[in-house]
Tab-separated table of C-alpha atoms in Angstrom:
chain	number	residue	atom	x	y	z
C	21	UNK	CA	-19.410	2.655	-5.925
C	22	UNK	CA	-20.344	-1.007	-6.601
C	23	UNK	CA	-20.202	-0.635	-10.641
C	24	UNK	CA	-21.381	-4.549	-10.999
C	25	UNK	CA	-24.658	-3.122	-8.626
C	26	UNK	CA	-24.940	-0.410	-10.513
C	27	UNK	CA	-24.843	-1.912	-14.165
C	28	UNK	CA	-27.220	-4.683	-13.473
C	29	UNK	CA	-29.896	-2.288	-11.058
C	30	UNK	CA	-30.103	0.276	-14.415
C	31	UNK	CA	-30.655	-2.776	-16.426
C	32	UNK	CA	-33.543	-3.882	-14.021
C	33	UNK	CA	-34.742	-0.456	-14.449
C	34	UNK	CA	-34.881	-0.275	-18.051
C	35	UNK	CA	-32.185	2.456	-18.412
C	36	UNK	CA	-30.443	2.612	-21.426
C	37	UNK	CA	-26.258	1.620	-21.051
C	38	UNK	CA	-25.007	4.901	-21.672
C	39	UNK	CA	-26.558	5.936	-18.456
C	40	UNK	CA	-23.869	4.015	-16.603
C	41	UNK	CA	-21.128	5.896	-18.683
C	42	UNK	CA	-22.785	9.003	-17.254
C	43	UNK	CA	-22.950	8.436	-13.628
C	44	UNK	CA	-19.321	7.280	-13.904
C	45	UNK	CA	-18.144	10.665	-15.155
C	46	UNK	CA	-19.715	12.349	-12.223
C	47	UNK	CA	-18.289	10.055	-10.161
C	48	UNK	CA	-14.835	10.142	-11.317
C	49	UNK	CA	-14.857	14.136	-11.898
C	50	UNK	CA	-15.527	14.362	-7.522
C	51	UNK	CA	-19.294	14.553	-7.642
C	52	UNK	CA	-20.311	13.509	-3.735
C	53	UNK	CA	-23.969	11.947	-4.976
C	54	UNK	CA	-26.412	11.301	-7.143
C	55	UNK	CA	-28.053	14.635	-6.672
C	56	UNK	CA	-25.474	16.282	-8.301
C	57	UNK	CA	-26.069	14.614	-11.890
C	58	UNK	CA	-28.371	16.741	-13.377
C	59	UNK	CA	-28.222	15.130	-17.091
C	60	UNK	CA	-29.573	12.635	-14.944
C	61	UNK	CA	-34.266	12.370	-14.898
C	62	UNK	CA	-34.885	13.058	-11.281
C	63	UNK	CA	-36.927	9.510	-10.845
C	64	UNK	CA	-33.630	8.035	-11.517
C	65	UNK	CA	-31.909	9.513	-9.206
C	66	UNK	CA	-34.041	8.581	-6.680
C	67	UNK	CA	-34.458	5.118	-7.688
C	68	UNK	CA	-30.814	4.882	-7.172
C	69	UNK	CA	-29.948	6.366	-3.943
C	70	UNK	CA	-32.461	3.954	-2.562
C	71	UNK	CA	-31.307	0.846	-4.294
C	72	UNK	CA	-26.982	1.493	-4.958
C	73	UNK	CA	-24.855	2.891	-2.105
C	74	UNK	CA	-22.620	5.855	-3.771
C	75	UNK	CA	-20.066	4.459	-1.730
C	76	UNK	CA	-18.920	0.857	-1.311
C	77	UNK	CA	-17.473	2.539	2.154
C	78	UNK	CA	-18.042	4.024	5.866
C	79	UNK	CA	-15.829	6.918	6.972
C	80	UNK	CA	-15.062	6.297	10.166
C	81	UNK	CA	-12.381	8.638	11.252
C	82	UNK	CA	-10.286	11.113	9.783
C	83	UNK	CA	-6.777	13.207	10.736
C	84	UNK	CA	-4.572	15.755	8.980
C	85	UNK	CA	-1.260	16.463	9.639
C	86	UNK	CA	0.235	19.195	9.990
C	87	UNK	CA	2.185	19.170	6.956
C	88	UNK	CA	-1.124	18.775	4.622
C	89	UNK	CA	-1.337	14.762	4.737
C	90	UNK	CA	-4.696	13.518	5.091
C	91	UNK	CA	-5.205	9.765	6.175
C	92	UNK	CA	-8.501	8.464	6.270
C	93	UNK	CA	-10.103	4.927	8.366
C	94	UNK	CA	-13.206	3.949	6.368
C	95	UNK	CA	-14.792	-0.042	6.795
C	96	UNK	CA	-16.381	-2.444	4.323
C	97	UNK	CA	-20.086	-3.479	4.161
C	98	UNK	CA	-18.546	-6.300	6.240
C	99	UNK	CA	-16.938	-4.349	8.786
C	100	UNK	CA	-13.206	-4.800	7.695
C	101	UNK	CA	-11.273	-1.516	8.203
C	102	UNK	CA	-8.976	-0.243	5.715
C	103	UNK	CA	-6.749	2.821	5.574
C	104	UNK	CA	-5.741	5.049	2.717
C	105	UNK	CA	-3.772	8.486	2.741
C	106	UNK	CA	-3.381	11.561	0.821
C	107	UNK	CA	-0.166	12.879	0.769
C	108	UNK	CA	0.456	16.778	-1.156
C	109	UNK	CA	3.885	17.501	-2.015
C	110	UNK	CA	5.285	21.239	-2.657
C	111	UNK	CA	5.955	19.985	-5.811
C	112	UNK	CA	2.293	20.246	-6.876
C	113	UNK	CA	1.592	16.356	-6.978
C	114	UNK	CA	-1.351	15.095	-4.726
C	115	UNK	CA	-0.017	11.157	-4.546
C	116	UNK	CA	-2.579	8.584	-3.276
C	117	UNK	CA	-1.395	5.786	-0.549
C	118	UNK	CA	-4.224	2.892	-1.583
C	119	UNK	CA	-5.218	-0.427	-0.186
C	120	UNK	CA	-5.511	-3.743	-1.929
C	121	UNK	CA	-6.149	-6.174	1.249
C	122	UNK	CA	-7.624	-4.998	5.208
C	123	UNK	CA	-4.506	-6.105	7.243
C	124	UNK	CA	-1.588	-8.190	5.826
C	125	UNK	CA	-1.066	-11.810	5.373
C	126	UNK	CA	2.907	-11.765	5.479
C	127	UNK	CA	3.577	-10.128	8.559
C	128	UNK	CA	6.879	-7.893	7.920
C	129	UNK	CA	8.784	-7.217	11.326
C	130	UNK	CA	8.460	-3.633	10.926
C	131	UNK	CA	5.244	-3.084	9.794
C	132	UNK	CA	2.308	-2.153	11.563
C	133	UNK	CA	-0.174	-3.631	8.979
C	134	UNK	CA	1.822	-6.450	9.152
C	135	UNK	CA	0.590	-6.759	13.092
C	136	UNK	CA	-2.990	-6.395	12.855
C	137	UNK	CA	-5.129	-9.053	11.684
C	138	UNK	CA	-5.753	-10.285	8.302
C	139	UNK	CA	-9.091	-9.971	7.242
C	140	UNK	CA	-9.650	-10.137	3.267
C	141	UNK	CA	-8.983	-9.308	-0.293
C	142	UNK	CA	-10.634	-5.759	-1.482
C	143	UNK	CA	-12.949	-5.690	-4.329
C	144	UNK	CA	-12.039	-3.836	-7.236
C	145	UNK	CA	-14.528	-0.975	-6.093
C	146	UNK	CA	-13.392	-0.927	-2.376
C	147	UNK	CA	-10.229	0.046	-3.618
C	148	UNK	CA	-11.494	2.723	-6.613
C	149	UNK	CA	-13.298	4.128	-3.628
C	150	UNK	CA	-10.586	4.767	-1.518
C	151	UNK	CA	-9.646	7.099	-4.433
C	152	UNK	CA	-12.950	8.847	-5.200
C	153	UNK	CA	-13.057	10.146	-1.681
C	154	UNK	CA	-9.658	11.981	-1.952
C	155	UNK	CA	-11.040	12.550	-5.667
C	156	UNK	CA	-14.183	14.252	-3.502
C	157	UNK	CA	-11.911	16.547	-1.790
C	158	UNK	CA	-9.348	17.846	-4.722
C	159	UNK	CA	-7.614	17.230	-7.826
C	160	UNK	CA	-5.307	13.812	-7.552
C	161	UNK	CA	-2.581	12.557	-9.924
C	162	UNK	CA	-0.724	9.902	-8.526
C	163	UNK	CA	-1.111	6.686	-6.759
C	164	UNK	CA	0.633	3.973	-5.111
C	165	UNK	CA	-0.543	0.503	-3.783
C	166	UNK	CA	1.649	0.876	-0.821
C	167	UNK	CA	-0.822	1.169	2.126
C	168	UNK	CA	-2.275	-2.027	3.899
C	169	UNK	CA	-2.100	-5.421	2.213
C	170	UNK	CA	0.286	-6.988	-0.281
C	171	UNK	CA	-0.966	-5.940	-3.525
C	172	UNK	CA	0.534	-8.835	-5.642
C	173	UNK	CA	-1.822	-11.664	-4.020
C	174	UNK	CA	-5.209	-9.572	-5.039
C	175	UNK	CA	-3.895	-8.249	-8.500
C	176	UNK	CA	-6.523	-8.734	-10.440
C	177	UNK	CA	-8.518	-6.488	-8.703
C	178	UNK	CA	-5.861	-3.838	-8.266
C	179	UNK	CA	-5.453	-3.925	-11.774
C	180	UNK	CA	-9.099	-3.757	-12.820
C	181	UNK	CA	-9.413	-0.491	-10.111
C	182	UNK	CA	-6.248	0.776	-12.025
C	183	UNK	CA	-7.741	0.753	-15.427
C	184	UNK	CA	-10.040	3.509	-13.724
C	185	UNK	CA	-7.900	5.479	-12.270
C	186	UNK	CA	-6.819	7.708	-15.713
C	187	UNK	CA	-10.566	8.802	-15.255
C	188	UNK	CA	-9.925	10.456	-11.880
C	189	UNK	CA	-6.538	12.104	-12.952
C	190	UNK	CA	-3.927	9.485	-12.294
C	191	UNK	CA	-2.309	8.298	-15.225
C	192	UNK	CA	-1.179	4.713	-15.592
C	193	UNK	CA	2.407	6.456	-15.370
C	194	UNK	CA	1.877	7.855	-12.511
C	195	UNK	CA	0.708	4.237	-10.613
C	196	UNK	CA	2.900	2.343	-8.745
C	197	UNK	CA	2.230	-1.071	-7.327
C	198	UNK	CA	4.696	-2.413	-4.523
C	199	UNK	CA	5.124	-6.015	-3.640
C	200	UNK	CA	7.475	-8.112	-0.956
C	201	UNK	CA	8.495	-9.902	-4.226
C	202	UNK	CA	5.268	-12.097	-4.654
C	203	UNK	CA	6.674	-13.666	-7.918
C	204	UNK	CA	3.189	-14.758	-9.859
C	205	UNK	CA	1.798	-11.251	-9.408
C	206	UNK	CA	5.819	-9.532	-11.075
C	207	UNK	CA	5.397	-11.627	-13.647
C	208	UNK	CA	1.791	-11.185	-14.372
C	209	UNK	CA	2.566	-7.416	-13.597
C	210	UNK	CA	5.197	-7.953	-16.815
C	211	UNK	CA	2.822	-8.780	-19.408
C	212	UNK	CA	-0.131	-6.148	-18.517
C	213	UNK	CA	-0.681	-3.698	-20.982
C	214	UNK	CA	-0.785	-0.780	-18.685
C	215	UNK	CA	2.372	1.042	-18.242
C	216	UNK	CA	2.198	0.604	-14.453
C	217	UNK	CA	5.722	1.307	-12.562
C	218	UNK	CA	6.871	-1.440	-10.166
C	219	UNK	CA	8.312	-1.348	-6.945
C	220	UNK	CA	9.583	-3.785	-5.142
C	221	UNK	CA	10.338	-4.102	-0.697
C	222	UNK	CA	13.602	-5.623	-0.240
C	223	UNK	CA	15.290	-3.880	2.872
C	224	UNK	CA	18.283	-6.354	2.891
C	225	UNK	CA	20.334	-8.184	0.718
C	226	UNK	CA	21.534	-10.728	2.694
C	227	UNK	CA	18.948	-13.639	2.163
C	228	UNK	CA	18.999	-14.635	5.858
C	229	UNK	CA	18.614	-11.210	7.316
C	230	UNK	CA	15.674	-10.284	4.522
C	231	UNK	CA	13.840	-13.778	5.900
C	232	UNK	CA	14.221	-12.374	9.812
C	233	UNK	CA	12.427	-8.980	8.520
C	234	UNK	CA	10.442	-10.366	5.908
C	235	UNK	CA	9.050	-14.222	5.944
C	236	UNK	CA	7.810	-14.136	2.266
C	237	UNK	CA	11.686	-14.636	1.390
C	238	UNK	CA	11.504	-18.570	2.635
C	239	UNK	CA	8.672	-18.770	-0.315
C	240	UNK	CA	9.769	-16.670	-2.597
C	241	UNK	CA	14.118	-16.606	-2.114
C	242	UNK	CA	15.558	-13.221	-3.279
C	243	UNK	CA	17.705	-14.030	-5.832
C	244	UNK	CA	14.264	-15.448	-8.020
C	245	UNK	CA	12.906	-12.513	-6.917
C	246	UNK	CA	15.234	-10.200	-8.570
C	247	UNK	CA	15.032	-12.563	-11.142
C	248	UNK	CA	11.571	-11.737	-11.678
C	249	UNK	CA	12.177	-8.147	-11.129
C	250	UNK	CA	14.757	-8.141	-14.674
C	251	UNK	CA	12.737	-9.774	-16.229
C	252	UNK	CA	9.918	-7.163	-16.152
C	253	UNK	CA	12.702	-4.530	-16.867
C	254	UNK	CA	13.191	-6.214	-20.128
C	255	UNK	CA	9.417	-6.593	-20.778
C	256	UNK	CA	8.531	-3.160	-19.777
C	257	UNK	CA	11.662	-0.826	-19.830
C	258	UNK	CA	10.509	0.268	-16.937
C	259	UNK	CA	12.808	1.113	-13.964
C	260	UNK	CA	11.978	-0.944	-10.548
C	261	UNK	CA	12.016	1.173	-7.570
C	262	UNK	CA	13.650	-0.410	-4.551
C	263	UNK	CA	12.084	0.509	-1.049
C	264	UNK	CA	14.786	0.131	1.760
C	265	UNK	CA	13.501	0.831	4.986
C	266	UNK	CA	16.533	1.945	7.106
C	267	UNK	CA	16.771	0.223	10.819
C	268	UNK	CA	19.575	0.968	13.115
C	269	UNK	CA	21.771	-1.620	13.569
C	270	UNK	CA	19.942	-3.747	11.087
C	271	UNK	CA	20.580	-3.160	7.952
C	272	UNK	CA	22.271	0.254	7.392
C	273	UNK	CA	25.984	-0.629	7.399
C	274	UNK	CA	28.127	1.052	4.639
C	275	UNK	CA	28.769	-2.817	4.202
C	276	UNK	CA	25.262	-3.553	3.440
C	277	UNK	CA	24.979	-0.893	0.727
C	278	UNK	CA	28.076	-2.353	-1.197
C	279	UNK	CA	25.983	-6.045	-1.220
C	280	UNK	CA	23.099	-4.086	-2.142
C	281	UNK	CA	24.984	-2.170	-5.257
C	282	UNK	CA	26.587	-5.548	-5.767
C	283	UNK	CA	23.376	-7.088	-5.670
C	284	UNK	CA	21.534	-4.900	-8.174
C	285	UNK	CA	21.843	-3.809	-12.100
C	286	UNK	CA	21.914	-0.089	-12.006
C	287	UNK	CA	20.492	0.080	-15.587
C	288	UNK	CA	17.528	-1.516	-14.059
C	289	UNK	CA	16.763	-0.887	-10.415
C	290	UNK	CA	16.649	2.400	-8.510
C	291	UNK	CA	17.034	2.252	-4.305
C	292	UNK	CA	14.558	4.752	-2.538
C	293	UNK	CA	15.623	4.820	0.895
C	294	UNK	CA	12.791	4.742	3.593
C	295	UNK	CA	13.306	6.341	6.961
C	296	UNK	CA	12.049	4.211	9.790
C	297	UNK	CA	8.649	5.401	10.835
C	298	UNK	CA	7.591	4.155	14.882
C	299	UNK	CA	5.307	1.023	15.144
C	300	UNK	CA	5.116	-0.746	17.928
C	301	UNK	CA	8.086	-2.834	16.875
C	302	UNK	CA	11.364	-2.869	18.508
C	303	UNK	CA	13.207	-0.891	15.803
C	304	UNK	CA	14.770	2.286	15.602
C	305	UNK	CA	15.003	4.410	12.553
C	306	UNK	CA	18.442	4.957	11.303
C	307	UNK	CA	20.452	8.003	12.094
C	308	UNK	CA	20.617	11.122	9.242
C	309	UNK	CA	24.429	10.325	9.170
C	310	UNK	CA	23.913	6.412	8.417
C	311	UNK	CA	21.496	7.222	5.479
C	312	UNK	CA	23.681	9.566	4.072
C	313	UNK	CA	26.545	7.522	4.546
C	314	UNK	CA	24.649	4.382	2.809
C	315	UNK	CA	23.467	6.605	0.153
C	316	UNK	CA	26.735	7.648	-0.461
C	317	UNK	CA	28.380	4.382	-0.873
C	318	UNK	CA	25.119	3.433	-3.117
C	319	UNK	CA	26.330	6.383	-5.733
C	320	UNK	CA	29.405	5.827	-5.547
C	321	UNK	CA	28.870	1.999	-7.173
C	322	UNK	CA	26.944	3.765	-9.742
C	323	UNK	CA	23.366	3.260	-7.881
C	324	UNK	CA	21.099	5.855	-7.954
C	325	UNK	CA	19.220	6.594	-4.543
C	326	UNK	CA	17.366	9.359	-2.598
C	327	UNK	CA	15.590	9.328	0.480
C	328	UNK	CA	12.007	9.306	0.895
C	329	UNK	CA	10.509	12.208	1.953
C	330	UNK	CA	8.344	11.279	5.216
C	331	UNK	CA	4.468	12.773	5.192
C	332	UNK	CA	2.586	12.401	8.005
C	333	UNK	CA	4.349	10.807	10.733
C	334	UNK	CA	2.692	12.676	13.092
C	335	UNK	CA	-0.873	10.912	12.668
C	336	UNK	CA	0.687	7.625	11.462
C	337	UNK	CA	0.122	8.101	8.103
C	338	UNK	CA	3.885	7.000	7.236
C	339	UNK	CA	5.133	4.103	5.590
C	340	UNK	CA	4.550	1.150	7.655
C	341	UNK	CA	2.369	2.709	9.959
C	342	UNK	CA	-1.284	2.296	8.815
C	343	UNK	CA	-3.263	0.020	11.327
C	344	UNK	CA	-6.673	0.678	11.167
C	345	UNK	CA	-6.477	3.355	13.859
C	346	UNK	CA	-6.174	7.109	13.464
């Protein structure tokens, strides 16, 4: 919902503020229209499904996998496609995969998004709707900003959709916001009030290899990354999570894991190990031996790590796979 529309069309009409309070707790609670919002006069409710789309979004397509993961391809007023993903856990949690940008600016090697075309920023209620339709289908209580775009270079909107979120179920707690290291966005990320968790994509810590993979590392080298990753750590006392996606032959030498444990505090930084989900890139996915191996070596220099459990894979729904196609 476009909550700018929707303030200033209730002021045109006369309707007291409060009103927009209202239609935001049926919103946020899963309501699926105005019809629903029967504290609402019924002249009001008409006035508004003519005049304020419930939805800033299409649905275009949707596909569940077969282990419950549920990714959905919805585009903008504009036509820009975006993707966003439910993923339920047999742990109870039902974690949100959201979208800040359609497509990717900084072109990671293994990344699908990273291929496609960059089209723009998201508005603050493109990505609160990407929520409210999971919210639609089912209770929700986490969230990530690891889907399409790099959430850093359109965080003030990202932040503004996060002070929302608590209304739909997902605590600030529970929200994570990744970045390739965009420094300005860390260190604005440091002094917001919200106790948002950080996580940063580093996949190598050899400076030269992380610059093949990743090209933000000639702007932004990794050792003033890191940097900028302490330094929220002593703002926020907040662990950073480390995403390592694992390529064959790339980057998952028993080797690279001592530079990496030699690279980061382990008072500060956590490693969550990512296996390689199929693009259409020419990498191959680490095998279960090499991860455990790396893992190993990673706790043995006092690191902690797991290994990310993969949800749908099977309707590229995995990390690194969303590309506006379902």
């Amino acid at each position: 919902m476009d909550l700018a529309l929707l303030e200033s069309t209730l002021a045109e009409l006369g309707e007291p503020a409060y009103r927009a309070r209202q239609i935001w707790e049926w919103t946020a609670q899963g309501a699926d229209g105005y019809a629903q919002m029967t504290n609402l006069p019924v002249r009001l409710r008409d006035a508004l499904s003519e005049r304020v789309p419930f939805s800033t979004m299409t649905v275009e397509r949707e596909a569940r996998s077969a282990d419950g993961t549920i990714k959905v391809l919805l585009s903008t007023h504009d036509g820009r496609p975006i993707e966003a993903v439910l993923m339920r856990y047999r742990d109870g949690r039902h974690s949100l995969c959201l979208s800040s940008q359609s497509g990717c600016p900084l072109t990671c090697a293994f990344c699908a998004t990273g291929a496609m075309r960059f089209g723009r920023n998201l508005t603050a209620s493109e990505i609160l709707d990407q929520a409210l339709h999971f919210r639609r289908l089912g209770r929700v209580d986490h969230a990530v900003f690891m889907g399409m775009g790099e959430p850093m270079i359109n965080l003030a909107n990202v932040l503004a959709a996060c002070r929302r979120l608590p209304d739909l179920g997902i605590g600030h707690r529970h929200t994570a916001i990744s970045t390739v290291g965009w420094i300005p966005g860390i260190t604005t990320l440091a002094a917001e009030p919200m106790p948002l968790r950080l996580a940063l994509s580093l996949h190598a810590a050899d400076p030269a290899l992380r610059e093949e993979l990743m090209p933000v590392n000639a702007r932004y080298p990794l050792a003033e990354v890191i940097a900028a990753c302490e330094a929220f750590y002593a703002a926020k006392r907040r662990m950073v999570f480390v995403e390592y996606v694992m390529l064959a032959g790339v980057n998952d030498s028993v080797g690279q894991a001592r530079a990496l444990a030699d690279l980061l505090d382990p008072r500060m930084f956590k490693v969550n190990m990512i296996p390689y989900n199929p693009t259409d890139s020419t990498f191959t996915g680490s095998s279960p031996r090499a991860i455990a191996a790396f893992a190993a070596e990673l706790e043995r220099r006092g690191l902690s790590a797991t290994v990310r459990l993969t949800r749908g894979r099977d309707i590229d729904a995995a990390c690194g796979q969303l590309a506006a196609r379902v």
